[in-house]
Amino acid sequence: MHESVGEIETHLPVLRRFALALARDPELADDLVQNCVARAIERIDQFEPGTNLRAWLFTILRNMHLDDRRKVARGPLLQDIDDSTDMNLTTPPEQEWAVRLREFARSFAELPVADQDVIVLVAVDGMSYADVSEVLEVPVGTVKSRLSRARARLRGLYSDS
């Protein structure tokens, strides 16, 4: 057995978080992580020891998600927060934090998927620019400029709401 197979388990929490950010559905995210791990184990001989296993797994997961999206008929890519059955607010929405959260979620959902990806990878998952560069298969400079533009777009959308 390849020694990296045992290390995959340590990356499951961040893989799930990334999958949830991509899929926007806990069940789809779990399926995506399961399929990613299965593919990674199946193709572990393609992993180069000494390189970044986490970035390799993120790349597999992201590519699988993109493949799944291509297979689905054109339609809304993101679920409107108002349509979400998973949002159980225990306090009335007139409370400021709930309203702000809803405004932020709407603003974030308006961003292009590429902007959402780079913000989630850097700001939520705490990945380095180099790791994000590997996952998105773009130069580090492109990651920095995409992140800067994505943050600016998000600030603009959020301040307008």
GROMACS .gro file of C-alpha atoms in nm:
model
  161
    1MET     CA    1   0.000   0.000   0.000
    2HIS     CA    2   0.125   0.347  -0.089
    3GLU     CA    3   0.226   0.542   0.223
    4SER     CA    4   0.019   0.846   0.120
    5VAL     CA    5  -0.309   0.652   0.139
    6GLY     CA    6  -0.296   0.667   0.518
    7GLU     CA    7  -0.243   1.044   0.509
    8ILE     CA    8  -0.562   1.108   0.312
    9GLU     CA    9  -0.773   1.067   0.625
   10THR     CA   10  -0.607   1.367   0.790
   11HIS     CA   11  -0.738   1.591   0.512
   12LEU     CA   12  -1.104   1.483   0.533
   13PRO     CA   13  -1.229   1.780   0.743
   14VAL     CA   14  -1.087   2.044   0.504
   15LEU     CA   15  -1.198   1.843   0.201
   16ARG     CA   16  -1.553   1.835   0.336
   17ARG     CA   17  -1.549   2.207   0.412
   18PHE     CA   18  -1.431   2.282   0.058
   19ALA     CA   19  -1.687   2.040  -0.090
   20LEU     CA   20  -1.963   2.205   0.112
   21ALA     CA   21  -1.855   2.546  -0.014
   22LEU     CA   22  -1.863   2.417  -0.371
   23ALA     CA   23  -2.177   2.203  -0.360
   24ARG     CA   24  -2.383   2.410  -0.116
   25ASP     CA   25  -2.554   2.090  -0.002
   26PRO     CA   26  -2.432   1.865   0.283
   27GLU     CA   27  -2.534   1.541   0.112
   28LEU     CA   28  -2.378   1.638  -0.220
   29ALA     CA   29  -2.066   1.751  -0.036
   30ASP     CA   30  -2.037   1.416   0.142
   31ASP     CA   31  -2.079   1.233  -0.189
   32LEU     CA   32  -1.818   1.456  -0.349
   33VAL     CA   33  -1.565   1.388  -0.071
   34GLN     CA   34  -1.634   1.014  -0.085
   35ASN     CA   35  -1.586   1.008  -0.463
   36CYS     CA   36  -1.273   1.222  -0.432
   37VAL     CA   37  -1.116   0.987  -0.178
   38ALA     CA   38  -1.208   0.684  -0.388
   39ARG     CA   39  -1.051   0.840  -0.696
   40ALA     CA   40  -0.741   0.945  -0.501
   41ILE     CA   41  -0.691   0.593  -0.367
   42GLU     CA   42  -0.757   0.447  -0.710
   43ARG     CA   43  -0.496   0.678  -0.864
   44ILE     CA   44  -0.251   0.705  -0.576
   45ASP     CA   45   0.027   0.587  -0.807
   46GLN     CA   46  -0.009   0.923  -0.989
   47PHE     CA   47   0.068   1.117  -0.670
   48GLU     CA   48   0.431   1.223  -0.647
   49PRO     CA   49   0.564   1.163  -0.294
   50GLY     CA   50   0.713   1.477  -0.146
   51THR     CA   51   0.459   1.703  -0.315
   52ASN     CA   52   0.153   1.856  -0.150
   53LEU     CA   53  -0.106   1.582  -0.089
   54ARG     CA   54  -0.369   1.833   0.030
   55ALA     CA   55  -0.341   2.038  -0.289
   56TRP     CA   56  -0.359   1.719  -0.497
   57LEU     CA   57  -0.678   1.612  -0.316
   58PHE     CA   58  -0.831   1.960  -0.352
   59THR     CA   59  -0.757   1.951  -0.724
   60ILE     CA   60  -0.928   1.614  -0.759
   61LEU     CA   61  -1.228   1.733  -0.559
   62ARG     CA   62  -1.261   2.059  -0.754
   63ASN     CA   63  -1.227   1.882  -1.091
   64MET     CA   64  -1.489   1.625  -0.991
   65HIS     CA   65  -1.723   1.903  -0.885
   66LEU     CA   66  -1.672   2.084  -1.216
   67ASP     CA   67  -1.732   1.759  -1.406
   68ASP     CA   68  -2.054   1.703  -1.210
   69ARG     CA   69  -2.171   2.056  -1.284
   70ARG     CA   70  -2.106   2.009  -1.654
   71LYS     CA   71  -2.322   1.696  -1.653
   72VAL     CA   72  -2.616   1.873  -1.492
   73ALA     CA   73  -2.850   2.060  -1.722
   74ARG     CA   74  -2.805   2.436  -1.722
   75GLY     CA   75  -2.986   2.585  -1.427
   76PRO     CA   76  -2.916   2.782  -1.112
   77LEU     CA   77  -2.574   2.690  -0.977
   78LEU     CA   78  -2.643   2.823  -0.630
   79GLN     CA   79  -2.944   2.782  -0.408
   80ASP     CA   80  -3.107   3.107  -0.300
   81ILE     CA   81  -3.074   3.141   0.074
   82ASP     CA   82  -3.450   3.203   0.101
   83ASP     CA   83  -3.514   2.859  -0.053
   84SER     CA   84  -3.282   2.679   0.186
   85THR     CA   85  -3.447   2.428   0.414
   86ASP     CA   86  -3.123   2.397   0.609
   87MET     CA   87  -3.141   2.754   0.744
   88ASN     CA   88  -3.313   2.725   1.079
   89LEU     CA   89  -3.303   3.066   1.237
   90THR     CA   90  -3.377   3.035   1.605
   91THR     CA   91  -3.416   3.411   1.641
   92PRO     CA   92  -3.629   3.647   1.438
   93PRO     CA   93  -3.464   3.776   1.118
   94GLU     CA   94  -3.498   4.134   1.236
   95GLN     CA   95  -3.195   4.084   1.457
   96GLU     CA   96  -2.902   4.263   1.304
   97TRP     CA   97  -2.663   3.968   1.287
   98ALA     CA   98  -2.916   3.750   1.103
   99VAL     CA   99  -2.988   4.024   0.854
  100ARG     CA  100  -2.618   4.087   0.796
  101LEU     CA  101  -2.552   3.718   0.749
  102ARG     CA  102  -2.830   3.692   0.492
  103GLU     CA  103  -2.701   4.003   0.309
  104PHE     CA  104  -2.350   3.862   0.307
  105ALA     CA  105  -2.467   3.522   0.181
  106ARG     CA  106  -2.661   3.688  -0.100
  107SER     CA  107  -2.363   3.904  -0.192
  108PHE     CA  108  -2.131   3.603  -0.187
  109ALA     CA  109  -2.373   3.404  -0.405
  110GLU     CA  110  -2.368   3.683  -0.665
  111LEU     CA  111  -1.994   3.644  -0.713
  112PRO     CA  112  -1.870   3.438  -1.007
  113VAL     CA  113  -1.782   3.080  -0.909
  114ALA     CA  114  -1.410   3.147  -0.968
  115ASP     CA  115  -1.423   3.432  -0.714
  116GLN     CA  116  -1.606   3.213  -0.464
  117ASP     CA  117  -1.348   2.936  -0.506
  118VAL     CA  118  -1.047   3.158  -0.442
  119ILE     CA  119  -1.208   3.327  -0.139
  120VAL     CA  120  -1.306   2.994   0.016
  121LEU     CA  121  -0.964   2.839  -0.040
  122VAL     CA  122  -0.767   3.134   0.100
  123ALA     CA  123  -0.997   3.295   0.356
  124VAL     CA  124  -1.194   2.997   0.485
  125ASP     CA  125  -0.958   2.704   0.443
  126GLY     CA  126  -0.643   2.910   0.506
  127MET     CA  127  -0.454   2.766   0.211
  128SER     CA  128  -0.138   2.938   0.098
  129TYR     CA  129  -0.130   3.113  -0.239
  130ALA     CA  130   0.106   2.841  -0.364
  131ASP     CA  131  -0.139   2.566  -0.263
  132VAL     CA  132  -0.433   2.750  -0.418
  133SER     CA  133  -0.223   2.794  -0.730
  134GLU     CA  134  -0.183   2.415  -0.751
  135VAL     CA  135  -0.552   2.348  -0.686
  136LEU     CA  136  -0.677   2.600  -0.941
  137GLU     CA  137  -0.392   2.523  -1.182
  138VAL     CA  138  -0.299   2.889  -1.230
  139PRO     CA  139   0.013   3.091  -1.144
  140VAL     CA  140   0.048   3.237  -0.793
  141GLY     CA  141   0.021   3.589  -0.934
  142THR     CA  142  -0.315   3.499  -1.086
  143VAL     CA  143  -0.435   3.371  -0.749
  144LYS     CA  144  -0.335   3.700  -0.584
  145SER     CA  145  -0.504   3.914  -0.847
  146ARG     CA  146  -0.819   3.697  -0.849
  147LEU     CA  147  -0.838   3.717  -0.472
  148SER     CA  148  -0.793   4.093  -0.475
  149ARG     CA  149  -1.062   4.139  -0.739
  150ALA     CA  150  -1.295   3.890  -0.566
  151ARG     CA  151  -1.263   4.071  -0.234
  152ALA     CA  152  -1.325   4.406  -0.402
  153ARG     CA  153  -1.635   4.268  -0.580
  154LEU     CA  154  -1.762   4.119  -0.257
  155ARG     CA  155  -1.710   4.447  -0.068
  156GLY     CA  156  -1.897   4.630  -0.345
  157LEU     CA  157  -2.186   4.384  -0.347
  158TYR     CA  158  -2.209   4.369   0.031
  159SER     CA  159  -2.194   4.746   0.078
  160ASP     CA  160  -2.467   4.792  -0.184
  161SER     CA  161  -2.708   4.564   0.001
   0.00000   0.00000   0.00000
